[in-house]
Amino acid sequence: MSPSSEQIKGCLLGLALGDALGAPYEGGILERLLWKMIGTTTEGHPKWTDDTQMTLDLLESILEVGELNPTHLANKFASSYRWRRGYGAGTAKILKRIKAGECFQIAAKAIYPNGSYGNGAAMRSSVLALIYPHKKALIDATKTSSMITHAHPLAIEGALLISLSTHYLLQQLSPTQLLAQLNTDIHQTALGKRLEIITQWVVASYEATPTEIVHLLGNGVTAESSCCTALYIALAHLHHPFEQMLSFIIQCGGDVDTIAAMAGALWGTANGFSKLPTVMIEDYQRLLNVAEGVERFSKLP
């Protein structure tokens, strides 16, 4: 069954809102000062970062080509790169090499021989569940999209954790049902151990504190230290306002914008667009247009 308009817009706008509203709290003092200077549009709206940019690139590439073409997507990622979006240093190097004409398979391994294990693939993977309703196709698409910039097994499984979580939320699975499924889907030990912790908390209806989350799950830029964090926070706040979830993520610190983007996409998928806060952010109409394009695409035979 195709996702509803509420779910599609909820997922994409939830991601962008989490990203844009979380970005001012990202990193240390110098990073925050820099974002304070460059993080708003001329109209005063919060800007989004590479999290939303690469998500839009992914969706627009699929809509333009009619399928997920990794070469087209790699070139789109590269052409959209701007340092002001806050790209990770490794991803920036990869995209510059692709823009200079190097194929993405070589560029990705030239920077990281085993592939990057950051969360850059996971931050954009939720929306693939809107395009690919069948689990096998979703897994294949997630892996293909990830390999362009984040080819390490941990990064790929982190991306799968987020895309599959979105898939299960679209099916309206409960948190315990969702986690039971993920525990059979995820095979990387580092992520599996964190899923076990999340499952224990959810089953016991235990509300973990930011300190516990940072200590046991993490709040960093790697897939290992952020994907399960975003998943738990989203599940723990499914029946709370989006703003409350965002405030909690800010308390956790670390890679705030990306954790908020991933959690925001999951929250928005589960609760729908109409439950999101009515906050105007950069290129709001573009986000809605892309969501409408995804809705039309998902209904094609």
Short mmCIF file of N, CA and C in Angstrom, two decimals, residues 57-126:
data_model
loop_
_atom_site.label_atom_id
_atom_site.label_comp_id
_atom_site.label_asym_id
_atom_site.label_seq_id
_atom_site.Cartn_x
_atom_site.Cartn_y
_atom_site.Cartn_z
N ASP A 57 18.33 15.72 -2.57
CA ASP A 57 19.07 15.21 -3.74
C ASP A 57 18.63 13.78 -4.06
N LEU A 58 18.51 12.97 -3.02
CA LEU A 58 18.12 11.57 -3.20
C LEU A 58 16.73 11.45 -3.83
N LEU A 59 15.78 12.17 -3.27
CA LEU A 59 14.41 12.09 -3.79
C LEU A 59 14.31 12.70 -5.18
N GLU A 60 14.92 13.86 -5.38
CA GLU A 60 14.84 14.52 -6.69
C GLU A 60 15.51 13.69 -7.78
N SER A 61 16.60 13.00 -7.43
CA SER A 61 17.27 12.14 -8.41
C SER A 61 16.33 11.01 -8.84
N ILE A 62 15.69 10.38 -7.87
CA ILE A 62 14.76 9.29 -8.19
C ILE A 62 13.59 9.80 -9.03
N LEU A 63 13.06 10.96 -8.68
CA LEU A 63 11.93 11.51 -9.42
C LEU A 63 12.33 11.91 -10.84
N GLU A 64 13.56 12.41 -11.00
CA GLU A 64 14.02 12.83 -12.33
C GLU A 64 14.28 11.63 -13.24
N VAL A 65 14.90 10.59 -12.70
CA VAL A 65 15.31 9.44 -13.51
C VAL A 65 14.23 8.37 -13.58
N GLY A 66 13.40 8.30 -12.53
CA GLY A 66 12.37 7.28 -12.47
C GLY A 66 12.80 6.05 -11.71
N GLU A 67 14.02 6.07 -11.20
CA GLU A 67 14.56 4.97 -10.40
C GLU A 67 15.79 5.47 -9.66
N LEU A 68 16.32 4.62 -8.78
CA LEU A 68 17.54 4.98 -8.07
C LEU A 68 18.74 4.60 -8.92
N ASN A 69 19.33 5.60 -9.56
CA ASN A 69 20.52 5.40 -10.39
C ASN A 69 21.72 5.95 -9.62
N PRO A 70 22.62 5.09 -9.14
CA PRO A 70 23.69 5.57 -8.26
C PRO A 70 24.64 6.58 -8.91
N THR A 71 24.90 6.44 -10.18
CA THR A 71 25.78 7.40 -10.85
C THR A 71 25.12 8.77 -10.92
N HIS A 72 23.86 8.81 -11.31
CA HIS A 72 23.11 10.07 -11.36
C HIS A 72 23.06 10.70 -9.97
N LEU A 73 22.78 9.87 -8.96
CA LEU A 73 22.68 10.38 -7.59
C LEU A 73 24.02 10.90 -7.10
N ALA A 74 25.10 10.19 -7.38
CA ALA A 74 26.43 10.64 -6.96
C ALA A 74 26.75 12.00 -7.56
N ASN A 75 26.44 12.18 -8.83
CA ASN A 75 26.70 13.47 -9.48
C ASN A 75 25.81 14.57 -8.92
N LYS A 76 24.59 14.22 -8.54
CA LYS A 76 23.69 15.21 -7.95
C LYS A 76 24.20 15.62 -6.56
N PHE A 77 24.62 14.64 -5.77
CA PHE A 77 25.23 14.95 -4.48
C PHE A 77 26.39 15.92 -4.67
N ALA A 78 27.24 15.61 -5.63
CA ALA A 78 28.45 16.41 -5.85
C ALA A 78 28.12 17.83 -6.32
N SER A 79 27.15 17.96 -7.22
CA SER A 79 26.81 19.28 -7.74
C SER A 79 26.12 20.16 -6.70
N SER A 80 25.47 19.53 -5.72
CA SER A 80 24.77 20.29 -4.67
C SER A 80 25.68 20.70 -3.52
N TYR A 81 26.88 20.13 -3.46
CA TYR A 81 27.77 20.38 -2.32
C TYR A 81 28.09 21.87 -2.15
N ARG A 82 27.88 22.37 -0.95
CA ARG A 82 28.31 23.72 -0.54
C ARG A 82 28.81 23.61 0.90
N TRP A 83 29.97 24.16 1.17
CA TRP A 83 30.55 24.01 2.51
C TRP A 83 29.63 24.58 3.58
N ARG A 84 28.84 25.60 3.24
CA ARG A 84 27.97 26.24 4.22
C ARG A 84 26.87 25.32 4.75
N ARG A 85 26.67 24.19 4.12
CA ARG A 85 25.65 23.24 4.60
C ARG A 85 26.16 22.38 5.76
N GLY A 86 27.44 22.47 6.06
CA GLY A 86 27.96 21.73 7.19
C GLY A 86 28.28 20.28 6.91
N TYR A 87 28.66 19.97 5.67
CA TYR A 87 29.03 18.60 5.33
C TYR A 87 30.21 18.13 6.19
N GLY A 88 30.23 16.83 6.50
CA GLY A 88 31.37 16.25 7.18
C GLY A 88 32.61 16.35 6.30
N ALA A 89 33.77 16.41 6.93
CA ALA A 89 35.02 16.61 6.18
C ALA A 89 35.25 15.48 5.17
N GLY A 90 35.00 14.24 5.58
CA GLY A 90 35.21 13.12 4.68
C GLY A 90 34.27 13.13 3.49
N THR A 91 33.00 13.40 3.77
CA THR A 91 32.00 13.46 2.69
C THR A 91 32.33 14.58 1.72
N ALA A 92 32.78 15.71 2.24
CA ALA A 92 33.15 16.84 1.38
C ALA A 92 34.27 16.44 0.42
N LYS A 93 35.26 15.72 0.92
CA LYS A 93 36.37 15.29 0.06
C LYS A 93 35.89 14.33 -1.02
N ILE A 94 35.02 13.42 -0.63
CA ILE A 94 34.48 12.45 -1.60
C ILE A 94 33.71 13.18 -2.70
N LEU A 95 32.84 14.11 -2.30
CA LEU A 95 32.01 14.81 -3.28
C LEU A 95 32.85 15.69 -4.20
N LYS A 96 33.91 16.26 -3.68
CA LYS A 96 34.79 17.07 -4.53
C LYS A 96 35.48 16.21 -5.57
N ARG A 97 35.88 15.02 -5.18
CA ARG A 97 36.51 14.10 -6.13
C ARG A 97 35.52 13.66 -7.21
N ILE A 98 34.27 13.40 -6.80
CA ILE A 98 33.24 13.02 -7.78
C ILE A 98 32.98 14.17 -8.74
N LYS A 99 32.91 15.38 -8.20
CA LYS A 99 32.67 16.55 -9.05
C LYS A 99 33.80 16.76 -10.06
N ALA A 100 35.01 16.34 -9.66
CA ALA A 100 36.17 16.48 -10.55
C ALA A 100 36.22 15.37 -11.60
N GLY A 101 35.27 14.42 -11.53
CA GLY A 101 35.18 13.40 -12.57
C GLY A 101 35.49 11.99 -12.13
N GLU A 102 35.87 11.81 -10.88
CA GLU A 102 36.18 10.46 -10.40
C GLU A 102 34.89 9.70 -10.11
N CYS A 103 34.84 8.41 -10.42
CA CYS A 103 33.65 7.63 -10.14
C CYS A 103 33.50 7.44 -8.63
N PHE A 104 32.27 7.35 -8.18
CA PHE A 104 32.05 7.34 -6.73
C PHE A 104 32.64 6.10 -6.06
N GLN A 105 32.73 4.98 -6.79
CA GLN A 105 33.29 3.77 -6.18
C GLN A 105 34.74 3.98 -5.78
N ILE A 106 35.48 4.70 -6.60
CA ILE A 106 36.89 4.98 -6.30
C ILE A 106 37.00 6.10 -5.27
N ALA A 107 36.18 7.15 -5.45
CA ALA A 107 36.26 8.30 -4.55
C ALA A 107 35.98 7.91 -3.11
N ALA A 108 34.96 7.09 -2.88
CA ALA A 108 34.58 6.72 -1.51
C ALA A 108 35.69 5.95 -0.82
N LYS A 109 36.35 5.02 -1.56
CA LYS A 109 37.41 4.21 -0.96
C LYS A 109 38.75 4.94 -0.93
N ALA A 110 38.89 6.01 -1.72
CA ALA A 110 40.13 6.79 -1.71
C ALA A 110 40.29 7.55 -0.40
N ILE A 111 39.16 7.97 0.16
CA ILE A 111 39.20 8.72 1.42
C ILE A 111 39.23 7.76 2.60
N TYR A 112 38.38 6.75 2.56
CA TYR A 112 38.31 5.73 3.62
C TYR A 112 38.44 4.36 2.97
N PRO A 113 39.61 3.68 3.13
CA PRO A 113 39.81 2.38 2.48
C PRO A 113 38.71 1.36 2.77
N ASN A 114 38.13 1.42 3.97
CA ASN A 114 37.05 0.50 4.33
C ASN A 114 35.68 1.16 4.24
N GLY A 115 35.64 2.38 3.73
CA GLY A 115 34.39 3.13 3.66
C GLY A 115 34.13 3.90 4.93
N SER A 116 33.44 5.03 4.81
CA SER A 116 33.11 5.85 5.98
C SER A 116 32.05 5.15 6.83
N TYR A 117 32.21 5.22 8.16
CA TYR A 117 31.20 4.65 9.05
C TYR A 117 30.42 5.75 9.78
N GLY A 118 30.37 6.94 9.16
CA GLY A 118 29.57 8.03 9.71
C GLY A 118 28.08 7.81 9.48
N ASN A 119 27.28 8.78 9.95
CA ASN A 119 25.82 8.66 9.86
C ASN A 119 25.24 9.38 8.64
N GLY A 120 26.10 9.73 7.69
CA GLY A 120 25.63 10.49 6.53
C GLY A 120 24.69 9.74 5.61
N ALA A 121 24.78 8.42 5.57
CA ALA A 121 23.82 7.64 4.77
C ALA A 121 22.52 7.46 5.52
N ALA A 122 22.63 7.26 6.83
CA ALA A 122 21.43 7.06 7.65
C ALA A 122 20.55 8.30 7.70
N MET A 123 21.17 9.46 7.70
CA MET A 123 20.40 10.70 7.86
C MET A 123 19.44 10.92 6.69
N ARG A 124 19.71 10.31 5.55
CA ARG A 124 18.87 10.50 4.36
C ARG A 124 18.06 9.27 3.99
N SER A 125 18.22 8.18 4.76
CA SER A 125 17.65 6.90 4.30
C SER A 125 16.17 6.73 4.62
N SER A 126 15.63 7.49 5.55
CA SER A 126 14.22 7.30 5.94
C SER A 126 13.28 7.44 4.75
#
